[in-house]
Amino acid sequence: MMKPLKIAVIGAGAAGLATAREFKKEGHVVVVYEKSDRVGGIWAYDPRVEEDPLGLDPNREIIHSSLYRSVRTTIPRELMGFLDYPFNVKDKNGVFQAFPGHEEVFQFLNNFARDFRLMELIRFSIQVVRVEQLENGKWVVEGKHERDGIIVNSEEWFDAVVVCNGHFTQPKLAKLPGIEKWPAKQIHSHNYRVPEPFRDQCVIVVGDGPSAQDISLEISTVAKEVHISSRAPGINVSKKMEKFDNLWQHPKIKYCYKNGEVEFEDETLTSADAIVHCTGYKYALPFLKTNGVVTIDDNRVGPLYKHMFPPQLAPTLSFVGIPNRANNFLMMQIQAEWVVCVLSGKAFLPSKEEMLEDVEEHYKQMESMGVPKHYTHQLPLNQVSNSSNPKD
């Protein structure tokens, strides 16, 4: 039996909890770093918003959660659980919802952490500021926390690090012509919580994802007008739109004028009070120091073998939860199992050269299909089993 390894897990959201549990099952020593005072990651709803509504100020206090108050899951409850821990949380009325709200998901993750005694592994209220490999192959994790009003830094050494810090916190903004001189209010959906601030206003919602659909419909209940601008103006809100006579769909924004008007590519013009950017998020790894081995380029974290292992630093550095559209708990658990199997000597990765070749082949396939680089990690649900197989 191999000697237990000392493992650092960055983040106590769903990915971090799944990873910690798998390492604990194998008898390894696990330390989970969590910058907030509770588990749940993105599912820990925070009514606060950032001072910078667009999230552009690098010195702002960052609010991790991007949940709005009414958010529900976009995949059914049956797919929200882990392999051996189903999602059996009822809502406040004692009902199993087909698509649970964030309160039930948060409770589910707390139950998971409690039932598998993961809380004792977590160091809360510690912000990780540096993760770096030492000359001896070990990894140093530097964290900072506040004690009696004083910022205290600490360092600890590990055999391996698994990054599970999520990717729904740093706003990504679309380039809108003329927006730099447009005078009215702008926010990113990261800082949207409730519709009331938009009462009786004319609001433009930019985006074509689930949050754009949810937020535009919700704002329509209080706003004077809501205009949805998207690359594909046929986004699936048509049936729900029938309930509102104040909601319109448009193609992309053609120009934002300094008098407050906004022109769409369909030549329509409106004078708006606010723009809500539902344009997604950027991956961010400000603490990871790899001398350029792992980079983020146009929202592509790479090179990563199967979205998990950087070939030059694997297996002692890995990532769980990077894929975007397939970002469910089952996928995270499968990824965590693979990482644990490799580090426990029960499974083996290809050579560094073979992993790099696989990554490059994936990039070439994307390019040949005309898929933009920033879609690298948008893994469809039906590819989860092919991307992470600990038995291979």
Short mmCIF file of C-alpha atoms in Angstrom, two decimals:
data_model
loop_
_atom_site.label_atom_id
_atom_site.label_comp_id
_atom_site.label_asym_id
_atom_site.label_seq_id
_atom_site.Cartn_x
_atom_site.Cartn_y
_atom_site.Cartn_z
CA MET A 1 0.00 0.00 0.00
CA MET A 2 1.40 3.38 -1.02
CA LYS A 3 2.16 6.08 1.50
CA PRO A 4 -0.69 8.62 1.85
CA LEU A 5 -0.14 11.82 -0.10
CA LYS A 6 -0.77 15.31 1.18
CA ILE A 7 -3.21 16.98 -1.20
CA ALA A 8 -4.34 20.60 -1.49
CA VAL A 9 -7.76 21.25 -2.99
CA ILE A 10 -8.49 24.85 -3.99
CA GLY A 11 -12.17 25.62 -3.47
CA ALA A 12 -15.05 24.06 -1.50
CA GLY A 13 -17.73 24.21 -4.15
CA ALA A 14 -19.18 21.10 -5.76
CA ALA A 15 -15.92 20.24 -7.55
CA GLY A 16 -13.79 20.74 -4.45
CA LEU A 17 -16.11 18.72 -2.23
CA ALA A 18 -16.27 15.84 -4.72
CA THR A 19 -12.48 15.85 -5.02
CA ALA A 20 -11.90 15.99 -1.26
CA ARG A 21 -14.24 13.09 -0.70
CA GLU A 22 -12.51 10.87 -3.30
CA PHE A 23 -9.07 11.56 -1.83
CA LYS A 24 -10.35 10.93 1.68
CA LYS A 25 -11.79 7.57 0.58
CA GLU A 26 -8.32 6.54 -0.58
CA GLY A 27 -6.75 7.49 2.74
CA HIS A 28 -4.85 10.57 1.61
CA VAL A 29 -4.34 13.68 3.74
CA VAL A 30 -6.53 16.45 2.34
CA VAL A 31 -6.59 20.19 2.98
CA VAL A 32 -9.32 22.22 1.28
CA TYR A 33 -8.85 25.98 0.97
CA GLU A 34 -12.04 28.04 0.82
CA LYS A 35 -11.99 31.84 0.73
CA SER A 36 -15.55 32.24 2.06
CA ASP A 37 -16.99 31.09 5.37
CA ARG A 38 -19.15 28.29 3.93
CA VAL A 39 -19.18 25.51 1.38
CA GLY A 40 -21.10 25.61 -1.87
CA GLY A 41 -19.04 27.85 -4.12
CA ILE A 42 -21.25 29.42 -6.76
CA TRP A 43 -24.31 27.88 -5.09
CA ALA A 44 -23.82 29.87 -1.89
CA TYR A 45 -26.17 32.75 -2.71
CA ASP A 46 -24.91 36.19 -1.72
CA PRO A 47 -27.33 39.13 -1.95
CA ARG A 48 -24.42 41.57 -2.08
CA VAL A 49 -23.13 42.94 -5.38
CA GLU A 50 -19.79 44.43 -6.29
CA GLU A 51 -19.14 48.18 -6.27
CA ASP A 52 -18.07 47.97 -9.91
CA PRO A 53 -21.23 46.71 -11.69
CA LEU A 54 -19.24 45.55 -14.73
CA GLY A 55 -16.49 43.85 -12.75
CA LEU A 56 -13.70 45.71 -14.54
CA ASP A 57 -11.82 47.11 -11.54
CA PRO A 58 -9.04 44.63 -10.64
CA ASN A 59 -8.87 46.09 -7.12
CA ARG A 60 -12.56 45.65 -6.33
CA GLU A 61 -13.81 43.35 -3.59
CA ILE A 62 -14.88 40.29 -5.55
CA ILE A 63 -18.19 38.62 -4.73
CA HIS A 64 -17.77 34.97 -5.73
CA SER A 65 -21.37 33.97 -6.33
CA SER A 66 -23.17 35.11 -9.47
CA LEU A 67 -26.57 33.75 -8.50
CA TYR A 68 -29.67 35.88 -8.85
CA ARG A 69 -32.39 35.34 -6.27
CA SER A 70 -34.76 33.37 -8.50
CA VAL A 71 -32.22 31.11 -10.21
CA ARG A 72 -32.99 27.43 -10.73
CA THR A 73 -30.91 24.65 -12.22
CA THR A 74 -31.05 24.16 -15.98
CA ILE A 75 -30.70 20.39 -15.72
CA PRO A 76 -33.13 18.08 -13.90
CA ARG A 77 -32.72 17.03 -10.29
CA GLU A 78 -31.84 13.46 -11.28
CA LEU A 79 -28.66 14.73 -12.97
CA MET A 80 -27.68 17.05 -10.11
CA GLY A 81 -26.55 14.32 -7.74
CA PHE A 82 -23.37 12.29 -7.45
CA LEU A 83 -23.05 8.65 -8.53
CA ASP A 84 -23.70 7.27 -5.05
CA TYR A 85 -25.36 10.29 -3.48
CA PRO A 86 -28.60 11.28 -5.25
CA PHE A 87 -30.16 14.73 -5.08
CA ASN A 88 -32.91 14.14 -2.54
CA VAL A 89 -33.50 17.64 -1.20
CA LYS A 90 -37.02 19.08 -1.06
CA ASP A 91 -37.88 22.74 -1.35
CA LYS A 92 -39.28 24.80 1.54
CA ASN A 93 -42.75 23.44 0.77
CA GLY A 94 -41.60 19.83 1.03
CA VAL A 95 -41.68 19.21 -2.73
CA PHE A 96 -39.04 17.57 -4.93
CA GLN A 97 -38.67 20.13 -7.71
CA ALA A 98 -37.78 18.88 -11.19
CA PHE A 99 -35.39 21.81 -11.52
CA PRO A 100 -34.24 22.75 -8.01
CA GLY A 101 -33.66 26.28 -6.81
CA HIS A 102 -30.31 27.45 -5.50
CA GLU A 103 -31.42 26.97 -1.89
CA GLU A 104 -31.92 23.23 -2.44
CA VAL A 105 -28.59 22.88 -4.26
CA PHE A 106 -26.81 24.70 -1.44
CA GLN A 107 -28.47 22.41 1.10
CA PHE A 108 -27.54 19.35 -0.95
CA LEU A 109 -23.86 20.32 -0.96
CA ASN A 110 -23.93 21.01 2.77
CA ASN A 111 -25.54 17.61 3.36
CA PHE A 112 -22.85 15.99 1.22
CA ALA A 113 -20.07 17.70 3.17
CA ARG A 114 -21.70 16.75 6.48
CA ASP A 115 -22.43 13.11 5.63
CA PHE A 116 -18.89 12.43 4.44
CA ARG A 117 -17.28 14.51 7.20
CA LEU A 118 -15.60 16.90 4.82
CA MET A 119 -16.05 20.02 6.96
CA GLU A 120 -13.11 18.97 9.12
CA LEU A 121 -10.87 19.10 6.04
CA ILE A 122 -11.78 22.67 5.06
CA ARG A 123 -9.93 25.83 6.04
CA PHE A 124 -12.48 28.58 5.67
CA SER A 125 -11.90 32.30 5.06
CA ILE A 126 -8.48 31.75 3.50
CA GLN A 127 -7.74 33.31 0.12
CA VAL A 128 -5.13 31.41 -1.86
CA VAL A 129 -2.66 33.90 -3.34
CA ARG A 130 0.05 31.56 -4.65
CA VAL A 131 0.32 27.98 -5.87
CA GLU A 132 3.77 27.11 -7.18
CA GLN A 133 5.90 24.02 -7.71
CA LEU A 134 9.21 23.89 -5.87
CA GLU A 135 12.49 22.48 -7.17
CA ASN A 136 11.94 19.25 -5.22
CA GLY A 137 8.63 18.63 -7.00
CA LYS A 138 6.47 19.59 -4.02
CA TRP A 139 3.89 22.36 -4.25
CA VAL A 140 3.64 25.38 -2.00
CA VAL A 141 0.25 26.93 -1.29
CA GLU A 142 0.30 30.42 0.17
CA GLY A 143 -2.87 31.73 1.72
CA LYS A 144 -3.90 34.88 3.51
CA HIS A 145 -6.59 35.48 6.08
CA GLU A 146 -7.60 38.13 8.56
CA ARG A 147 -6.89 37.63 12.26
CA ASP A 148 -7.81 40.35 14.76
CA GLY A 149 -7.88 42.92 11.98
CA ILE A 150 -4.44 41.94 10.69
CA ILE A 151 -3.78 40.17 7.37
CA VAL A 152 -1.78 37.00 8.03
CA ASN A 153 0.01 35.03 5.31
CA SER A 154 0.86 31.35 5.65
CA GLU A 155 2.58 28.72 3.51
CA GLU A 156 2.19 24.95 3.41
CA TRP A 157 3.73 22.23 1.25
CA PHE A 158 1.87 19.48 -0.62
CA ASP A 159 2.53 16.49 -2.84
CA ALA A 160 -0.17 17.57 -5.29
CA VAL A 161 -2.69 20.34 -5.91
CA VAL A 162 -6.15 20.08 -7.47
CA VAL A 163 -7.64 23.38 -8.64
CA CYS A 164 -11.44 23.57 -8.17
CA ASN A 165 -11.98 27.33 -8.02
CA GLY A 166 -14.88 27.54 -10.48
CA HIS A 167 -15.35 29.84 -13.45
CA PHE A 168 -18.52 31.85 -12.91
CA THR A 169 -17.11 34.87 -11.08
CA GLN A 170 -15.04 37.00 -13.49
CA PRO A 171 -17.37 38.79 -15.95
CA LYS A 172 -16.76 38.64 -19.68
CA LEU A 173 -18.09 41.56 -21.73
CA ALA A 174 -19.01 41.71 -25.39
CA LYS A 175 -17.50 44.45 -27.54
CA LEU A 176 -20.35 46.83 -28.31
CA PRO A 177 -19.57 49.64 -30.78
CA GLY A 178 -19.73 53.04 -29.09
CA ILE A 179 -20.29 51.64 -25.60
CA GLU A 180 -17.38 53.61 -24.11
CA LYS A 181 -19.33 56.86 -24.59
CA TRP A 182 -22.81 55.52 -23.89
CA PRO A 183 -23.97 57.44 -20.77
CA ALA A 184 -26.56 55.25 -19.06
CA LYS A 185 -26.34 52.42 -16.53
CA GLN A 186 -24.56 49.14 -17.29
CA ILE A 187 -24.19 45.99 -15.22
CA HIS A 188 -23.02 42.46 -15.84
CA SER A 189 -25.37 39.65 -14.82
CA HIS A 190 -22.79 38.71 -12.17
CA ASN A 191 -24.15 41.69 -10.23
CA TYR A 192 -27.83 41.12 -10.95
CA ARG A 193 -29.91 39.81 -8.05
CA VAL A 194 -33.49 41.10 -8.34
CA PRO A 195 -35.49 43.05 -10.97
CA GLU A 196 -36.70 45.92 -8.74
CA PRO A 197 -33.88 48.39 -9.64
CA PHE A 198 -35.17 48.37 -13.24
CA ARG A 199 -38.75 49.31 -12.45
CA ASP A 200 -40.34 51.54 -15.13
CA GLN A 201 -37.10 51.60 -17.13
CA CYS A 202 -36.22 50.68 -20.70
CA VAL A 203 -33.68 47.87 -20.42
CA ILE A 204 -31.53 46.09 -23.00
CA VAL A 205 -30.38 42.57 -22.13
CA VAL A 206 -27.39 41.38 -24.15
CA GLY A 207 -26.89 37.64 -24.51
CA ASP A 208 -28.49 34.41 -25.64
CA GLY A 209 -27.80 31.99 -22.81
CA PRO A 210 -30.00 30.79 -19.95
CA SER A 211 -29.25 33.80 -17.76
CA ALA A 212 -30.22 36.21 -20.55
CA GLN A 213 -33.51 34.39 -20.95
CA ASP A 214 -34.25 34.28 -17.23
CA ILE A 215 -33.23 37.85 -16.48
CA SER A 216 -35.02 39.41 -19.46
CA LEU A 217 -38.27 37.69 -18.54
CA GLU A 218 -37.90 38.60 -14.87
CA ILE A 219 -37.12 42.26 -15.57
CA SER A 220 -40.15 42.38 -17.88
CA THR A 221 -42.39 42.06 -14.83
CA VAL A 222 -41.34 45.51 -13.59
CA ALA A 223 -39.74 47.36 -16.51
CA LYS A 224 -41.38 49.64 -19.05
CA GLU A 225 -39.63 47.89 -21.95
CA VAL A 226 -37.12 45.04 -22.30
CA HIS A 227 -35.14 44.48 -25.49
CA ILE A 228 -33.15 41.26 -25.88
CA SER A 229 -30.11 41.56 -28.15
CA SER A 230 -28.43 38.33 -29.19
CA ARG A 231 -26.33 36.79 -31.93
CA ALA A 232 -29.22 34.39 -32.57
CA PRO A 233 -32.42 36.43 -32.08
CA GLY A 234 -34.57 33.31 -32.11
CA ILE A 235 -33.53 32.21 -28.62
CA ASN A 236 -36.08 30.01 -26.96
CA VAL A 237 -38.19 32.49 -25.03
CA SER A 238 -40.95 32.87 -27.59
CA LYS A 239 -43.71 31.03 -25.68
CA LYS A 240 -42.94 32.86 -22.46
CA MET A 241 -42.71 36.15 -24.33
CA GLU A 242 -46.38 35.86 -25.23
CA LYS A 243 -47.19 36.77 -21.63
CA PHE A 244 -45.50 40.17 -22.00
CA ASP A 245 -46.35 43.03 -24.31
CA ASN A 246 -43.21 44.92 -23.30
CA LEU A 247 -40.53 42.47 -24.45
CA TRP A 248 -38.87 42.42 -27.89
CA GLN A 249 -36.08 40.42 -29.50
CA HIS A 250 -33.38 41.91 -31.73
CA PRO A 251 -30.14 40.87 -33.41
CA LYS A 252 -26.78 42.24 -32.25
CA ILE A 253 -26.28 45.87 -31.27
CA LYS A 254 -25.03 47.96 -34.18
CA TYR A 255 -24.07 51.07 -32.22
CA CYS A 256 -24.47 52.73 -28.81
CA TYR A 257 -24.82 56.51 -29.12
CA LYS A 258 -23.69 59.08 -26.59
CA ASN A 259 -27.24 60.50 -26.41
CA GLY A 260 -28.36 57.22 -24.80
CA GLU A 261 -29.88 55.64 -27.89
CA VAL A 262 -28.98 52.12 -29.02
CA GLU A 263 -29.32 50.89 -32.60
CA PHE A 264 -29.69 47.20 -33.45
CA GLU A 265 -28.65 45.48 -36.67
CA ASP A 266 -32.33 45.25 -37.66
CA GLU A 267 -32.21 49.09 -37.90
CA THR A 268 -34.50 49.60 -34.88
CA LEU A 269 -33.54 52.30 -32.42
CA THR A 270 -34.38 52.67 -28.74
CA SER A 271 -33.46 55.04 -25.95
CA ALA A 272 -32.44 52.85 -23.02
CA ASP A 273 -31.94 53.44 -19.32
CA ALA A 274 -29.75 50.38 -18.75
CA ILE A 275 -27.86 47.55 -20.43
CA VAL A 276 -27.54 44.20 -18.66
CA HIS A 277 -24.63 42.17 -20.03
CA CYS A 278 -25.47 38.45 -19.84
CA THR A 279 -22.33 37.60 -21.76
CA GLY A 280 -20.69 34.90 -19.70
CA TYR A 281 -17.55 34.59 -17.62
CA LYS A 282 -13.79 34.28 -17.91
CA TYR A 283 -11.53 31.66 -16.40
CA ALA A 284 -9.19 33.16 -13.83
CA LEU A 285 -6.21 31.62 -12.04
CA PRO A 286 -4.45 34.62 -10.46
CA PHE A 287 -2.81 32.47 -7.78
CA LEU A 288 -1.29 29.83 -10.10
CA LYS A 289 2.40 30.42 -10.86
CA THR A 290 3.68 28.07 -13.59
CA ASN A 291 6.13 30.28 -15.54
CA GLY A 292 3.86 30.18 -18.56
CA VAL A 293 3.30 26.41 -18.58
CA VAL A 294 -0.44 26.88 -17.97
CA THR A 295 -1.96 29.93 -19.62
CA ILE A 296 -5.37 31.42 -20.37
CA ASP A 297 -5.75 32.63 -23.95
CA ASP A 298 -9.16 33.80 -25.18
CA ASN A 299 -10.79 31.82 -22.35
CA ARG A 300 -8.86 28.66 -23.22
CA VAL A 301 -7.02 27.21 -20.22
CA GLY A 302 -4.19 25.19 -21.60
CA PRO A 303 -2.70 23.04 -22.51
CA LEU A 304 -4.91 20.62 -20.57
CA TYR A 305 -5.19 16.93 -21.40
CA LYS A 306 -8.92 16.08 -21.32
CA HIS A 307 -9.55 19.51 -19.72
CA MET A 308 -7.81 18.28 -16.55
CA PHE A 309 -4.07 17.60 -16.71
CA PRO A 310 -1.36 20.06 -17.86
CA PRO A 311 1.04 17.60 -19.55
CA GLN A 312 4.23 19.20 -18.23
CA LEU A 313 3.00 19.30 -14.62
CA ALA A 314 0.73 16.25 -14.43
CA PRO A 315 -0.26 14.43 -12.38
CA THR A 316 0.69 16.57 -9.37
CA LEU A 317 -1.27 19.53 -10.76
CA SER A 318 -4.77 18.96 -12.07
CA PHE A 319 -8.11 20.70 -12.55
CA VAL A 320 -11.62 19.52 -11.74
CA GLY A 321 -14.67 21.35 -13.09
CA ILE A 322 -13.15 23.17 -16.06
CA PRO A 323 -15.67 22.04 -18.73
CA ASN A 324 -18.43 24.57 -19.09
CA ARG A 325 -21.72 23.32 -20.49
CA ALA A 326 -21.34 19.87 -18.95
CA ASN A 327 -20.50 21.33 -15.56
CA ASN A 328 -22.67 19.03 -13.46
CA PHE A 329 -21.80 17.23 -10.26
CA LEU A 330 -21.57 13.81 -11.89
CA MET A 331 -18.88 15.01 -14.28
CA MET A 332 -16.95 16.54 -11.39
CA GLN A 333 -17.06 13.29 -9.46
CA ILE A 334 -15.83 11.30 -12.47
CA GLN A 335 -12.98 13.76 -12.96
CA ALA A 336 -12.09 13.60 -9.27
CA GLU A 337 -12.05 9.80 -9.37
CA TRP A 338 -9.64 9.88 -12.29
CA VAL A 339 -7.26 12.28 -10.53
CA VAL A 340 -7.30 10.14 -7.39
CA CYS A 341 -6.75 6.92 -9.35
CA VAL A 342 -3.72 8.40 -11.10
CA LEU A 343 -2.14 9.81 -7.94
CA SER A 344 -2.86 6.56 -6.08
CA GLY A 345 -1.07 4.50 -8.71
CA LYS A 346 -4.25 2.75 -9.87
CA ALA A 347 -4.33 4.38 -13.30
CA PHE A 348 -1.71 5.91 -15.56
CA LEU A 349 -1.61 8.89 -17.86
CA PRO A 350 -0.06 8.80 -21.33
CA SER A 351 3.41 10.27 -21.72
CA LYS A 352 3.85 14.03 -21.70
CA GLU A 353 4.39 13.96 -25.46
CA GLU A 354 1.27 11.88 -26.08
CA MET A 355 -0.86 14.17 -23.93
CA LEU A 356 0.41 17.27 -25.73
CA GLU A 357 -0.28 15.60 -29.07
CA ASP A 358 -3.84 14.82 -27.96
CA VAL A 359 -4.39 18.44 -26.93
CA GLU A 360 -3.02 19.76 -30.22
CA GLU A 361 -5.23 17.36 -32.17
CA HIS A 362 -8.26 18.65 -30.26
CA TYR A 363 -7.30 22.23 -31.09
CA LYS A 364 -6.88 21.35 -34.78
CA GLN A 365 -10.29 19.68 -34.88
CA MET A 366 -11.89 22.77 -33.38
CA GLU A 367 -10.16 25.00 -35.91
CA SER A 368 -11.16 22.80 -38.87
CA MET A 369 -14.78 22.94 -37.71
CA GLY A 370 -14.68 26.71 -37.31
CA VAL A 371 -15.17 26.56 -33.54
CA PRO A 372 -13.72 29.67 -31.83
CA LYS A 373 -10.97 29.21 -29.27
CA HIS A 374 -13.13 30.54 -26.44
CA TYR A 375 -15.44 27.53 -26.83
CA THR A 376 -12.62 25.08 -25.98
CA HIS A 377 -14.15 23.98 -22.68
CA GLN A 378 -17.83 23.97 -23.69
CA LEU A 379 -18.06 20.21 -23.45
CA PRO A 380 -21.44 18.69 -24.40
CA LEU A 381 -23.03 16.45 -21.80
CA ASN A 382 -22.68 13.37 -24.03
CA GLN A 383 -18.90 13.76 -24.06
CA VAL A 384 -18.41 13.59 -20.30
CA SER A 385 -17.78 9.85 -20.20
CA ASN A 386 -15.31 10.10 -23.07
CA SER A 387 -13.33 12.94 -21.52
CA SER A 388 -12.79 11.45 -18.09
CA ASN A 389 -12.42 7.70 -17.68
CA PRO A 390 -10.38 6.57 -14.68
CA LYS A 391 -10.38 3.01 -15.96
CA ASP A 392 -8.52 3.86 -19.19
#
